[in-house]
XYZ file of C-alpha atoms in Angstrom:
780
model
C 43.830 12.366 -3.893
C 40.981 14.186 -5.137
C 43.016 15.544 -8.171
C 43.657 11.803 -9.212
C 39.755 11.016 -8.757
C 38.824 13.658 -10.807
C 41.648 12.808 -13.468
C 39.594 9.563 -13.462
C 36.640 10.708 -14.043
C 37.651 12.734 -16.833
C 39.489 9.696 -18.386
C 36.706 7.069 -18.154
C 33.816 9.667 -19.560
C 37.059 10.357 -22.909
C 36.192 6.535 -22.969
C 32.948 6.362 -22.621
C 32.628 8.053 -26.180
C 34.559 5.089 -28.409
C 31.557 2.968 -26.159
C 28.341 1.266 -27.086
C 25.935 1.605 -24.726
C 24.870 -1.686 -24.211
C 28.640 -2.262 -22.934
C 29.265 0.148 -20.332
C 31.000 -1.214 -17.466
C 28.776 -0.927 -15.099
C 28.819 -2.623 -11.385
C 24.873 -2.965 -11.027
C 23.272 -6.465 -10.966
C 20.931 -6.794 -14.083
C 22.808 -4.245 -16.295
C 25.693 -3.571 -16.871
C 26.880 0.281 -15.558
C 28.659 3.349 -16.128
C 32.190 4.158 -14.649
C 31.899 8.007 -15.558
C 29.560 10.425 -13.718
C 27.017 11.276 -16.202
C 25.960 9.376 -18.929
C 23.072 7.798 -20.931
C 21.432 5.289 -18.809
C 19.710 2.423 -19.665
C 17.516 0.227 -16.791
C 14.723 -2.527 -17.991
C 11.385 -1.434 -17.904
C 9.347 -4.403 -17.729
C 11.256 -7.566 -18.641
C 12.542 -4.686 -21.648
C 15.678 -2.712 -21.889
C 15.494 0.998 -22.267
C 16.819 3.979 -22.481
C 16.425 6.570 -19.639
C 15.815 9.935 -18.952
C 14.170 12.233 -16.446
C 10.871 13.930 -16.358
C 10.637 17.592 -15.806
C 8.319 18.135 -12.835
C 9.796 21.606 -11.929
C 7.473 24.473 -14.128
C 9.743 25.567 -17.024
C 8.913 29.687 -16.256
C 9.326 30.675 -20.149
C 7.861 33.843 -21.942
C 5.230 31.542 -23.086
C 4.115 29.940 -19.952
C 3.889 33.603 -18.012
C 1.600 34.452 -21.096
C -0.613 31.643 -20.729
C -1.052 32.003 -16.990
C -2.038 35.688 -17.362
C -4.744 35.145 -19.518
C -6.119 32.402 -17.932
C -9.892 33.718 -17.358
C -11.358 32.940 -13.643
C -13.518 30.656 -15.683
C -10.840 29.028 -17.494
C -8.520 28.346 -13.944
C -12.112 27.142 -12.516
C -12.173 24.416 -15.514
C -9.085 23.220 -14.726
C -10.061 22.157 -11.062
C -12.871 20.695 -12.277
C -10.979 18.523 -14.773
C -8.570 17.279 -12.335
C -11.864 16.222 -10.139
C -13.495 14.956 -13.366
C -10.240 12.644 -13.992
C -9.709 11.476 -10.925
C -13.352 10.207 -10.428
C -12.761 8.614 -14.431
C -9.533 7.225 -12.955
C -11.040 5.907 -9.787
C -14.709 4.084 -12.401
C -12.640 2.697 -15.228
C -10.327 0.828 -12.415
C -12.905 -0.467 -9.998
C -14.487 -1.711 -13.247
C -11.555 -3.367 -14.741
C -10.780 -5.180 -11.336
C -14.241 -6.338 -11.022
C -13.440 -7.809 -15.093
C -11.058 -9.084 -13.840
C -11.798 -11.100 -10.862
C -15.099 -12.503 -12.577
C -12.847 -13.304 -15.098
C -10.540 -15.542 -12.842
C -13.002 -16.853 -10.413
C -14.920 -18.423 -13.643
C -11.699 -19.642 -15.496
C -10.206 -20.994 -12.588
C -13.688 -23.057 -11.027
C -14.615 -24.079 -13.905
C -10.697 -25.796 -14.686
C -11.311 -26.657 -10.666
C -14.528 -28.534 -11.537
C -13.592 -30.186 -14.335
C -10.364 -31.494 -11.891
C -12.443 -32.853 -9.666
C -15.161 -34.149 -11.732
C -12.048 -36.644 -12.726
C -11.122 -37.364 -9.141
C -14.772 -38.497 -8.140
C -14.492 -41.168 -10.826
C -10.740 -41.864 -9.085
C -9.420 -40.673 -13.023
C -6.413 -39.141 -11.092
C -4.057 -39.587 -14.015
C -7.099 -37.801 -16.232
C -7.112 -34.981 -13.448
C -3.498 -34.520 -13.306
C -3.170 -33.812 -17.508
C -6.542 -31.705 -18.010
C -4.852 -29.796 -14.490
C -1.456 -29.198 -15.906
C -2.441 -28.719 -19.176
C -5.167 -26.092 -18.570
C -2.615 -24.257 -16.490
C -0.225 -24.927 -19.153
C -1.825 -23.184 -21.700
C -3.573 -20.536 -19.640
C 0.804 -19.550 -18.982
C 1.217 -19.757 -22.274
C -1.611 -16.781 -23.461
C 0.151 -14.455 -20.842
C 3.682 -15.268 -21.243
C 4.032 -14.956 -25.162
C 1.662 -11.497 -25.070
C 4.176 -10.529 -22.290
C 7.185 -11.611 -24.537
C 6.296 -10.555 -28.080
C 4.136 -7.881 -27.866
C 4.214 -5.567 -24.190
C 7.775 -6.856 -22.258
C 7.048 -3.964 -20.034
C 3.974 -5.741 -18.623
C 5.596 -8.189 -16.879
C 5.932 -8.523 -13.517
C 4.471 -6.160 -10.767
C 5.001 -2.427 -11.873
C 5.791 -1.245 -8.931
C 9.035 -0.846 -8.664
C 9.085 1.586 -12.145
C 5.688 3.313 -11.158
C 7.755 4.177 -7.639
C 10.667 5.587 -9.920
C 8.352 7.375 -12.338
C 6.969 9.270 -9.289
C 11.135 9.793 -8.336
C 11.012 11.739 -11.669
C 12.430 8.592 -14.098
C 10.530 8.862 -16.994
C 10.235 4.411 -17.928
C 9.375 4.533 -21.214
C 6.271 2.329 -22.970
C 4.951 1.787 -19.308
C 1.624 3.182 -19.586
C 0.788 2.220 -23.127
C -2.502 0.936 -24.289
C -0.839 -2.500 -25.883
C 1.195 -2.514 -21.611
C -2.744 -1.861 -20.371
C -4.720 -4.602 -22.477
C -1.661 -7.429 -22.020
C -1.666 -6.836 -18.233
C -5.153 -7.419 -18.025
C -5.210 -10.162 -19.970
C -2.391 -12.024 -18.654
C -3.065 -10.923 -15.319
C -6.063 -12.841 -16.441
C -3.922 -15.963 -17.655
C -1.403 -15.613 -15.370
C -4.022 -15.978 -12.006
C -6.043 -18.199 -13.172
C -3.311 -20.607 -14.044
C -2.519 -21.262 -10.186
C 0.531 -19.935 -10.659
C 1.894 -18.534 -7.513
C 1.583 -14.686 -7.798
C -1.059 -12.028 -7.376
C -3.054 -9.350 -8.868
C -2.330 -6.901 -6.820
C 0.517 -5.721 -8.270
C -0.481 -5.742 -11.637
C -4.061 -3.775 -10.466
C -1.721 -0.959 -8.968
C -0.003 -1.225 -12.517
C -3.457 -0.552 -14.183
C -4.932 2.084 -12.393
C -2.049 4.051 -13.231
C -1.846 3.121 -16.928
C -5.414 3.978 -16.845
C -4.613 7.203 -15.271
C -1.859 7.858 -17.394
C -4.094 7.566 -20.600
C -6.925 9.504 -19.852
C -4.436 12.513 -18.595
C -2.913 12.000 -22.278
C -5.864 11.751 -24.020
C -5.571 8.258 -25.565
C -2.915 6.832 -26.772
C 0.014 8.506 -28.379
C -1.257 7.376 -31.950
C -5.185 8.129 -31.006
C -4.685 10.605 -28.636
C -7.626 13.079 -28.871
C -6.634 16.968 -28.819
C -9.177 18.568 -27.008
C -8.738 22.050 -26.130
C -9.358 21.371 -22.816
C -6.393 18.422 -22.171
C -3.871 20.616 -22.647
C -3.737 21.787 -19.326
C -2.629 18.082 -17.884
C -0.030 17.217 -21.123
C 3.186 18.018 -18.356
C 4.885 15.904 -16.696
C 3.120 17.775 -13.248
C -0.114 16.674 -13.740
C 0.383 13.744 -14.894
C 2.278 12.338 -11.538
C -1.115 13.361 -9.706
C -3.430 11.816 -11.949
C -0.941 7.960 -11.343
C -0.896 8.813 -7.916
C -4.011 8.242 -8.085
C -3.797 5.119 -9.692
C -1.620 3.524 -8.488
C -4.127 4.198 -4.866
C -7.070 2.903 -6.824
C -5.303 -0.285 -7.805
C -4.631 -1.115 -3.923
C -7.788 -0.899 -3.106
C -9.337 -2.723 -6.021
C -7.013 -5.350 -4.880
C -7.876 -5.115 -1.119
C -11.059 -2.852 -1.280
C -8.965 -0.668 0.990
C -9.762 2.845 0.721
C -7.683 4.608 3.094
C -5.024 1.561 2.756
C -4.777 2.582 -0.622
C -4.283 5.995 -0.456
C -1.132 5.110 2.553
C 0.282 2.856 0.132
C 0.846 6.063 -2.381
C 2.105 8.144 0.435
C 4.371 5.554 1.890
C 5.897 3.569 -0.575
C 5.348 5.030 -4.753
C 5.128 8.012 -4.054
C 8.013 11.127 -3.757
C 6.076 14.328 -3.576
C 3.057 14.745 -1.678
C 0.670 17.533 -0.895
C -2.720 17.972 0.933
C -4.929 18.883 -2.525
C -3.635 15.207 -3.438
C -4.437 13.146 -0.245
C -8.096 14.532 -1.348
C -8.155 13.267 -4.858
C -6.296 10.470 -4.038
C -8.854 9.520 -1.025
C -11.907 10.670 -3.946
C -10.603 8.299 -6.090
C -9.805 4.923 -4.336
C -14.138 6.179 -2.343
C -15.596 5.584 -5.924
C -13.617 2.446 -6.427
C -15.390 0.748 -3.557
C -18.615 2.433 -4.457
C -18.234 0.594 -7.608
C -16.671 -3.143 -6.387
C -19.861 -2.623 -3.864
C -22.182 -2.211 -6.789
C -20.491 -5.047 -8.425
C -20.796 -7.540 -5.619
C -24.454 -6.587 -4.885
C -25.273 -7.733 -8.606
C -23.013 -11.222 -8.089
C -24.726 -11.922 -5.175
C -27.949 -12.640 -6.636
C -25.959 -14.790 -9.302
C -25.452 -13.270 -12.109
C -21.603 -13.736 -12.178
C -21.424 -17.560 -13.066
C -19.231 -18.799 -10.263
C -18.221 -15.251 -9.034
C -19.567 -15.534 -5.296
C -17.390 -14.729 -2.454
C -14.509 -15.143 -4.019
C -12.067 -13.314 -5.970
C -12.227 -9.772 -4.150
C -10.918 -10.606 -0.604
C -11.855 -9.956 2.623
C -11.926 -12.055 5.329
C -14.606 -11.005 7.970
C -13.444 -11.526 11.635
C -16.010 -8.726 13.235
C -17.480 -11.623 14.960
C -14.827 -13.184 16.112
C -13.967 -12.065 19.956
C -10.126 -10.706 20.305
C -8.698 -10.954 23.418
C -5.768 -11.365 24.804
C -3.612 -11.136 27.661
C 0.044 -9.717 28.894
C 1.726 -13.400 27.828
C 0.522 -12.929 25.145
C 2.673 -10.460 23.864
C 5.191 -12.716 23.720
C 4.131 -14.947 21.043
C 3.361 -11.634 18.918
C 6.745 -10.425 19.507
C 8.095 -13.951 18.237
C 5.879 -13.450 15.081
C 7.515 -9.669 14.297
C 10.818 -11.626 14.885
C 10.313 -14.235 12.575
C 8.881 -12.777 9.969
C 11.709 -9.812 10.026
C 14.142 -13.232 9.505
C 12.127 -14.615 6.688
C 11.501 -11.443 5.098
C 14.622 -10.448 4.918
C 16.137 -13.427 3.396
C 13.370 -13.898 1.301
C 14.707 -10.896 -0.416
C 18.147 -11.843 -0.188
C 17.202 -15.099 -2.074
C 15.097 -13.289 -4.535
C 17.586 -10.924 -5.879
C 19.937 -14.849 -6.221
C 17.165 -15.668 -8.496
C 16.591 -12.624 -10.001
C 20.181 -12.251 -11.262
C 19.861 -16.181 -12.510
C 16.320 -15.292 -14.454
C 18.043 -12.404 -15.938
C 20.906 -14.378 -17.989
C 18.298 -17.029 -18.641
C 16.429 -13.806 -20.188
C 19.420 -12.854 -21.851
C 19.306 -15.625 -24.422
C 16.120 -13.911 -26.237
C 12.189 -14.312 -26.071
C 12.239 -18.297 -26.156
C 14.112 -18.819 -23.240
C 11.923 -16.261 -21.444
C 8.822 -18.427 -22.518
C 9.888 -21.867 -21.609
C 10.930 -20.334 -18.493
C 7.712 -19.271 -17.637
C 6.042 -22.295 -19.150
C 8.370 -25.186 -17.010
C 7.395 -22.808 -13.299
C 4.184 -23.287 -14.691
C 4.384 -27.236 -15.155
C 6.521 -27.788 -12.431
C 4.049 -25.546 -9.771
C 0.868 -27.602 -11.889
C 2.609 -31.067 -10.253
C 3.333 -29.924 -6.601
C -0.434 -28.122 -6.205
C -1.762 -31.802 -7.574
C 0.559 -33.854 -6.282
C 1.776 -33.080 -3.262
C -2.368 -33.575 -1.446
C -2.002 -37.130 -2.167
C 1.142 -37.064 1.007
C -1.402 -35.402 3.311
C -3.419 -37.672 5.772
C -7.536 -37.688 5.714
C -9.098 -36.004 8.511
C -12.533 -37.331 9.969
C -15.483 -34.035 8.793
C -16.264 -32.828 12.381
C -19.890 -34.150 13.041
C -21.151 -30.778 13.713
C -21.097 -30.173 10.386
C -23.252 -30.879 7.778
C -23.236 -33.131 5.397
C -23.022 -30.906 2.426
C -20.064 -28.754 3.943
C -17.964 -31.938 4.715
C -16.598 -33.144 3.025
C -16.888 -31.264 -0.657
C -15.361 -31.397 -3.749
C -16.634 -28.250 -5.340
C -14.684 -24.769 -6.313
C -14.694 -23.864 -2.760
C -14.858 -24.884 0.663
C -12.975 -25.839 3.486
C -12.848 -29.307 3.214
C -11.955 -30.640 0.169
C -12.897 -34.432 -0.401
C -9.988 -35.110 -2.906
C -9.112 -38.498 -2.555
C -10.441 -39.281 1.121
C -13.243 -41.398 1.742
C -16.387 -40.291 2.236
C -16.624 -38.362 5.821
C -13.283 -37.173 5.622
C -11.260 -34.309 3.984
C -8.022 -33.903 2.910
C -7.112 -30.297 4.458
C -3.946 -29.888 2.476
C -5.835 -30.630 -0.967
C -8.607 -27.512 0.665
C -5.438 -25.347 0.549
C -3.572 -25.406 -2.963
C -6.564 -27.161 -4.989
C -8.344 -23.631 -5.177
C -7.588 -19.765 -6.345
C -5.214 -17.944 -4.229
C -8.074 -15.795 -2.842
C -9.608 -18.680 -1.563
C -6.791 -19.974 0.089
C -6.128 -17.241 2.200
C -10.181 -16.519 3.112
C -9.782 -20.545 3.958
C -6.247 -20.302 5.989
C -7.296 -17.213 7.706
C -10.751 -19.326 9.026
C -11.303 -18.484 12.435
C -13.140 -21.198 15.408
C -11.436 -24.236 13.439
C -8.497 -24.948 15.798
C -8.025 -28.658 14.626
C -9.107 -28.145 10.941
C -5.225 -28.087 9.657
C -3.040 -30.180 10.454
C 1.095 -29.049 10.918
C 2.612 -31.534 8.659
C -0.163 -30.215 6.241
C 0.811 -26.670 6.780
C 4.368 -26.942 7.089
C 4.450 -28.774 3.620
C 2.329 -25.970 2.341
C 4.668 -23.490 3.834
C 7.829 -24.826 2.548
C 5.788 -25.290 -1.433
C 4.731 -21.842 -1.405
C 8.797 -20.522 -0.502
C 9.726 -21.945 -2.715
C 6.843 -20.774 -6.015
C 7.016 -17.373 -4.773
C 10.484 -17.342 -5.004
C 10.607 -19.097 -8.856
C 7.661 -17.765 -9.546
C 8.005 -14.072 -9.364
C 10.591 -12.702 -12.570
C 9.299 -15.212 -15.333
C 7.620 -12.858 -18.144
C 4.164 -12.508 -16.737
C 2.042 -10.414 -15.009
C 2.628 -10.937 -11.052
C 1.994 -9.627 -7.771
C 3.921 -9.952 -4.469
C 1.390 -9.599 -2.630
C -0.860 -12.654 -2.020
C 2.427 -14.792 -2.749
C 3.764 -13.005 0.529
C 0.291 -13.194 2.557
C 0.426 -17.252 1.698
C 3.722 -17.394 3.550
C 3.047 -15.533 6.294
C -0.625 -17.003 7.066
C 0.898 -20.663 7.321
C 3.651 -19.594 10.168
C 1.516 -17.968 11.493
C -1.074 -20.632 12.296
C 1.595 -23.208 13.064
C 2.588 -21.168 15.742
C -0.983 -20.605 16.997
C -1.159 -23.987 16.954
C 2.070 -24.379 18.811
C 0.801 -21.636 21.630
C -2.655 -24.589 21.764
C -4.155 -23.464 25.260
C -1.152 -21.045 26.651
C -2.657 -18.902 24.128
C -6.747 -16.801 23.775
C -5.942 -15.445 20.561
C -7.624 -17.641 17.905
C -5.639 -19.429 15.158
C -6.752 -17.894 12.037
C -5.878 -14.801 14.179
C -2.627 -15.705 14.053
C -2.467 -16.599 10.095
C -3.183 -12.589 9.859
C -0.348 -11.879 11.994
C 2.177 -14.001 10.831
C 1.010 -12.427 7.203
C 1.438 -8.586 8.607
C 4.769 -10.123 9.281
C 6.001 -11.505 6.288
C 5.027 -8.394 4.463
C 6.542 -5.884 6.835
C 9.479 -8.224 6.960
C 9.721 -8.113 2.851
C 8.167 -4.814 2.024
C 9.096 -2.698 5.039
C 6.041 -1.112 4.945
C 3.873 -0.589 8.220
C 0.938 2.614 8.316
C -0.390 1.207 5.232
C 0.355 -2.503 5.613
C -1.752 -1.931 9.254
C -4.874 -0.327 7.511
C -4.912 -2.371 4.458
C -5.755 -5.780 7.309
C -8.260 -3.651 9.463
C -9.979 -3.056 6.542
C -9.472 -6.381 5.160
C -10.256 -8.086 8.383
C -13.213 -5.647 9.391
C -11.273 -5.707 12.728
C -10.407 -2.732 15.103
C -9.452 -5.433 18.081
C -6.652 -6.525 15.951
C -4.789 -2.494 15.981
C -2.264 -2.556 18.866
C -0.864 -6.411 17.823
C -0.837 -5.687 14.841
C 1.225 -2.288 14.996
C 3.359 -4.493 16.890
C 4.092 -7.174 15.093
C 4.704 -4.326 11.935
C 6.965 -2.380 13.859
C 9.455 -5.351 14.992
C 9.164 -6.826 11.849
C 10.184 -3.994 9.594
C 12.786 -3.359 12.043
C 14.537 -6.939 12.238
C 14.471 -6.483 8.244
C 16.134 -3.502 7.626
C 19.022 -5.070 9.964
C 19.549 -7.184 6.969
C 19.061 -5.375 3.435
C 16.674 -2.889 1.333
C 12.762 -3.491 0.549
C 12.176 -6.100 -2.343
C 11.158 -2.824 -3.913
C 14.149 -1.039 -3.280
C 16.248 -4.339 -4.440
C 14.247 -4.752 -7.739
C 15.125 -0.751 -8.709
C 18.829 -1.690 -7.852
C 18.427 -4.471 -10.026
C 16.558 -2.888 -12.680
C 18.958 0.014 -12.796
C 16.018 2.814 -12.510
C 18.027 5.974 -11.410
C 15.684 5.610 -8.258
C 16.958 8.979 -5.479
C 16.543 7.834 -2.139
C 15.211 10.536 0.300
C 18.003 9.862 2.363
C 21.625 10.876 1.121
C 24.662 9.165 2.048
C 26.558 10.060 5.206
C 29.657 10.729 3.265
C 27.624 13.257 0.791
C 28.881 15.538 3.437
C 32.287 16.038 2.881
C 32.006 16.356 -0.948
C 30.946 19.298 -2.573
C 28.817 20.567 -5.710
C 31.979 22.516 -7.112
C 34.064 18.507 -7.183
C 31.343 17.094 -8.577
C 31.401 19.209 -11.640
C 35.200 19.532 -11.933
C 34.462 14.950 -12.445
C 32.349 16.436 -15.354
C 33.514 17.266 -18.780
C 32.902 21.393 -19.209
C 29.089 22.341 -19.652
C 27.497 23.479 -22.645
C 26.266 26.120 -22.774
C 24.351 28.942 -25.537
C 23.882 32.532 -25.977
C 21.055 34.214 -25.926
C 21.289 35.095 -29.208
C 22.475 31.902 -30.774
C 23.301 31.036 -35.021
C 21.016 28.357 -35.672
C 25.221 26.224 -37.034
C 25.717 26.182 -33.364
C 22.400 24.467 -31.711
C 22.963 22.258 -34.707
C 26.194 21.335 -33.379
C 25.752 21.363 -29.422
C 22.363 18.542 -30.499
C 24.407 16.398 -32.283
C 27.346 16.265 -30.441
C 25.577 16.354 -27.010
C 23.185 13.586 -25.637
C 22.164 16.564 -23.020
C 18.489 17.536 -22.228
C 19.117 20.729 -21.010
C 21.720 23.599 -21.694
C 22.511 26.676 -19.671
C 21.961 30.410 -21.767
C 23.926 33.371 -21.120
C 24.396 36.616 -22.295
C 27.827 38.103 -22.509
C 28.100 42.242 -22.170
C 24.931 43.157 -20.493
C 24.659 46.246 -18.289
C 23.840 45.669 -14.207
C 21.070 47.237 -13.186
C 23.331 48.932 -10.583
C 26.691 50.826 -11.493
C 26.985 52.448 -15.272
C 29.163 51.142 -17.896
C 30.037 47.848 -16.221
C 29.800 44.794 -18.319
C 28.913 41.535 -17.416
C 27.686 37.985 -18.144
C 24.671 37.532 -17.646
C 23.155 33.657 -16.922
C 19.308 34.196 -18.416
C 18.077 30.427 -17.742
C 17.704 27.074 -18.775
C 16.310 25.824 -22.259
C 15.804 21.576 -23.012
C 16.437 20.075 -25.505
C 13.066 19.451 -26.663
C 12.628 23.202 -27.069
C 15.465 23.547 -29.317
C 14.308 21.394 -31.804
C 10.754 22.666 -31.673
C 12.517 25.620 -33.191
C 14.274 24.060 -35.635
C 11.466 21.668 -37.173
C 10.016 25.215 -37.083
C 12.616 26.962 -38.575
C 12.029 30.223 -36.487
C 15.045 31.852 -37.155
C 16.259 34.878 -37.526
C 18.200 36.797 -40.639
C 19.833 39.148 -38.181
C 21.021 39.330 -34.717
C 18.269 40.752 -32.507
C 15.922 40.102 -29.380
C 12.623 38.860 -30.808
C 9.099 40.891 -29.670
C 6.817 39.212 -27.351
C 3.962 38.421 -30.251
C 6.554 37.041 -32.069
C 6.966 34.025 -30.317
C 3.313 33.848 -29.280
C 2.413 33.270 -33.683
C 4.698 30.647 -34.287
C 4.454 28.308 -30.928
C 2.135 27.660 -27.781
C 2.629 26.177 -24.750
C 1.260 22.838 -25.985
C 3.536 22.514 -28.657
C 6.613 22.802 -26.129
C 4.591 20.526 -24.072
C 5.871 17.327 -26.206
C 8.843 16.056 -26.136
C 9.174 13.708 -29.160
C 11.935 14.219 -31.433
C 15.070 14.080 -32.382
C 18.246 16.071 -34.176
C 18.184 13.324 -37.518
C 14.834 14.593 -37.859
C 15.659 17.937 -38.740
C 17.118 19.004 -41.932
C 18.718 22.473 -41.944
C 19.803 24.307 -45.468
C 23.097 25.832 -45.275
C 21.436 29.246 -45.449
C 20.017 28.256 -42.758
C 22.862 27.518 -40.584
C 24.117 31.012 -40.827
C 21.058 32.237 -39.449
C 19.903 33.359 -35.909
C 17.931 31.592 -33.007
C 16.691 34.153 -29.791
C 16.443 31.724 -27.276
C 15.471 34.208 -24.262
C 11.647 32.844 -25.144
C 11.824 30.246 -24.884
C 14.287 29.961 -21.757
C 13.286 28.747 -18.537
C 14.336 32.015 -16.268
C 13.854 31.204 -13.458
C 16.330 27.611 -12.844
C 16.670 26.206 -9.575
C 20.734 27.140 -8.963
C 23.020 25.957 -5.702
C 26.092 27.867 -5.009
C 29.233 25.639 -5.709
C 30.099 25.768 -2.326
C 27.304 23.535 -1.352
C 27.492 19.369 -0.032
C 25.953 18.041 -2.273
C 23.826 15.593 0.629
C 21.835 19.067 0.731
C 22.079 18.980 -3.328
C 20.527 15.890 -3.349
C 18.016 16.439 -0.745
C 17.069 19.693 -2.987
C 16.736 18.433 -5.927
C 14.644 15.137 -4.977
C 12.098 17.127 -2.947
C 11.447 19.620 -5.725
C 11.281 16.885 -8.012
C 14.221 18.416 -10.890
C 15.884 17.111 -14.261
C 18.330 20.170 -14.192
C 20.174 22.440 -11.139
C 22.826 25.025 -11.712
C 25.808 25.254 -10.167
C 26.948 28.888 -9.592
C 30.360 30.485 -8.237
C 30.716 31.563 -5.075
C 31.872 34.177 -6.069
C 31.234 37.211 -8.408
C 33.689 39.065 -10.444
C 34.995 40.146 -14.086
C 36.057 36.703 -16.593
C 34.184 34.511 -13.757
C 31.265 32.594 -15.530
C 27.845 32.759 -14.174
C 27.497 28.986 -14.202
C 30.077 26.610 -13.255
C 28.187 23.454 -14.248
C 24.917 21.472 -14.230
C 23.729 18.464 -12.448
C 21.858 15.570 -13.410
C 19.484 12.849 -11.666
C 22.553 10.649 -12.859
C 25.385 12.595 -11.094
C 23.659 12.238 -7.740
C 23.674 9.087 -7.425
C 26.084 7.062 -5.474
C 27.133 4.888 -6.777
C 27.990 6.967 -10.045
C 29.908 10.005 -7.302
C 32.063 6.742 -6.105
C 33.600 5.143 -9.276
C 34.461 8.840 -10.362
C 36.021 9.595 -6.376
C 36.867 5.948 -5.465
C 39.203 7.336 -2.657
C 34.901 8.172 -1.185
C 34.419 4.102 -1.397
C 37.357 3.216 0.201
C 36.747 5.816 3.126
C 33.494 4.210 3.184
C 34.401 0.953 3.963
C 36.907 1.961 6.468
C 33.810 3.504 8.615
C 32.142 0.044 8.492
C 32.737 -2.047 11.423
């Protein structure tokens, strides 16, 4: 069986070469996948199909790198540390400013739109109100969708799955560019102002990451600032740390939750973490909070138009007495179970909807745009029309006449179509911004404010809108739609409990929102802290923890988290922390046998050989070996030495700079420093087609020793795939060499080379079908 599976891997590898990458028979849902063990991978980044490569998080310890570190003075080391903190501060500062501007724009655009709609309603011109409301939302959606479809497809969606993949070691092309940043900002303003069932939390995480990436590389690719001090950050490792700071700052800006932002990055998006990074991310989020607080103080003085308490979610229940008894644990557990079940169901249905949307998006740009506009029209009609189904409720006599009813932009008692002295509770939740809707449904000490029928309509509507809105070609976040859905059934359960519970209905809404987020996103610690900072009440901590733990446990029993499902759908080669159990029964040597023979280069190689290898392969790393090397111990015994690994980009740099030798010899240390710098080797652009080499130059030689990483990570061929995968993911590798277990004359120093694609479960099962059958037999 093993031999058959190896032959299967070899035959499919040969078939691939004659096949177009776009038509590879993959069993992924949104993209077809290759049946070979290792291949060029395609994935969906935003809404764009892109070729995916891995990142070089490993330190490339070649001679130039070692020389650069040896020559760094103490002042330069301190400068490097100071710049890390400076960039972390700038990331937080700019993220806070942009988040405030987005909130100002959303609150003012949506506010003036709603004021105009209510002006028509006060005149009983309901149809004109519908036309105005629909047309305004249609235009705002069209602006966001046109920008995403034609200018920056990677700006569509939340961006969090792509960021998670990037921090895992997957290069996501055009994900953090200047165009993507601008479209994400403008598109988020348009989509949220249009009243679509989406939030700006996911886009803010993406915006913070874009800011971090642009700062780290000195600006956009075409207008990059090449200051000398920025060379320290011209590598994937430091850019990874900055993007982690950016993602934390984005969550903090969305919820004004600095600690929650740090924990979100630690729990959800980051693969690699250390204490120094923890301090810098916390510093970035602290700067964000200071910026937001400063702008709120300015806006409270009335200098921000319609921006008041809205925009930046902050539901303060610190003044609400939180008391609960032993019997209250029953509804709390029930909320957790419901949240887990509904979260798993939501993930399952959304999975199917995204498959359908992919079929539509494959038709071209116009269908993408029409899909977005169709969702906008449906949303507008529902938001405006459904409140007519809700009964009018008499205002509480204890309330001031100016507070109930109202037809302003915000408030808990919208008059809408009701007579004087009455309000429409469903219009209060639907004809407002999503931030104000959260604040309204979380309101405490308001037991009779909402009708159960209205809450049921609200819950059903947002379940439908949440499923059909996510996936259209606009920037969108999942946090707020899930919060709105969860708060609706949480408040309904609180109403059902009535006098049998001492917990306020508004707090039930908070617990419901937390349970659905845990059931869908499968986060616990970060969500707990976010909700504590959101509600400003530590007394909610025990029951919030119970709800989150139960919801996550129930949800995990059915399917993956929503972000893991999206990663799988998009085809992003994310390496999970836990290898499959059957991987322990497979060795890395067996993986190497299922691949074509490893391509190696000599330490001193002909130019023609290097050009041939680059033209005929797509590999990004090549082992460098030296034949006829004398052993340090043992006179007269010659062996083959594994010198290290050289990257494709470095070979291209050599060919472009024409660092050739007329004779076969090793170069001196100073020769390579004259031609190259560590900054040159950090550049990743370039293709072999762009290089021109003359016939005479083809006969020359290249000394690869100074540019070779002499300390690559190696594993012995008897190591299990499970153990190799854990090492690969933990260190953030791009290449892992397999060395033989036995050393002898004639035994090659390297058996094979493993990449990210080789360690992915579906690729391994494609090359070893008997493992798939044994896996299915193990399932009960």
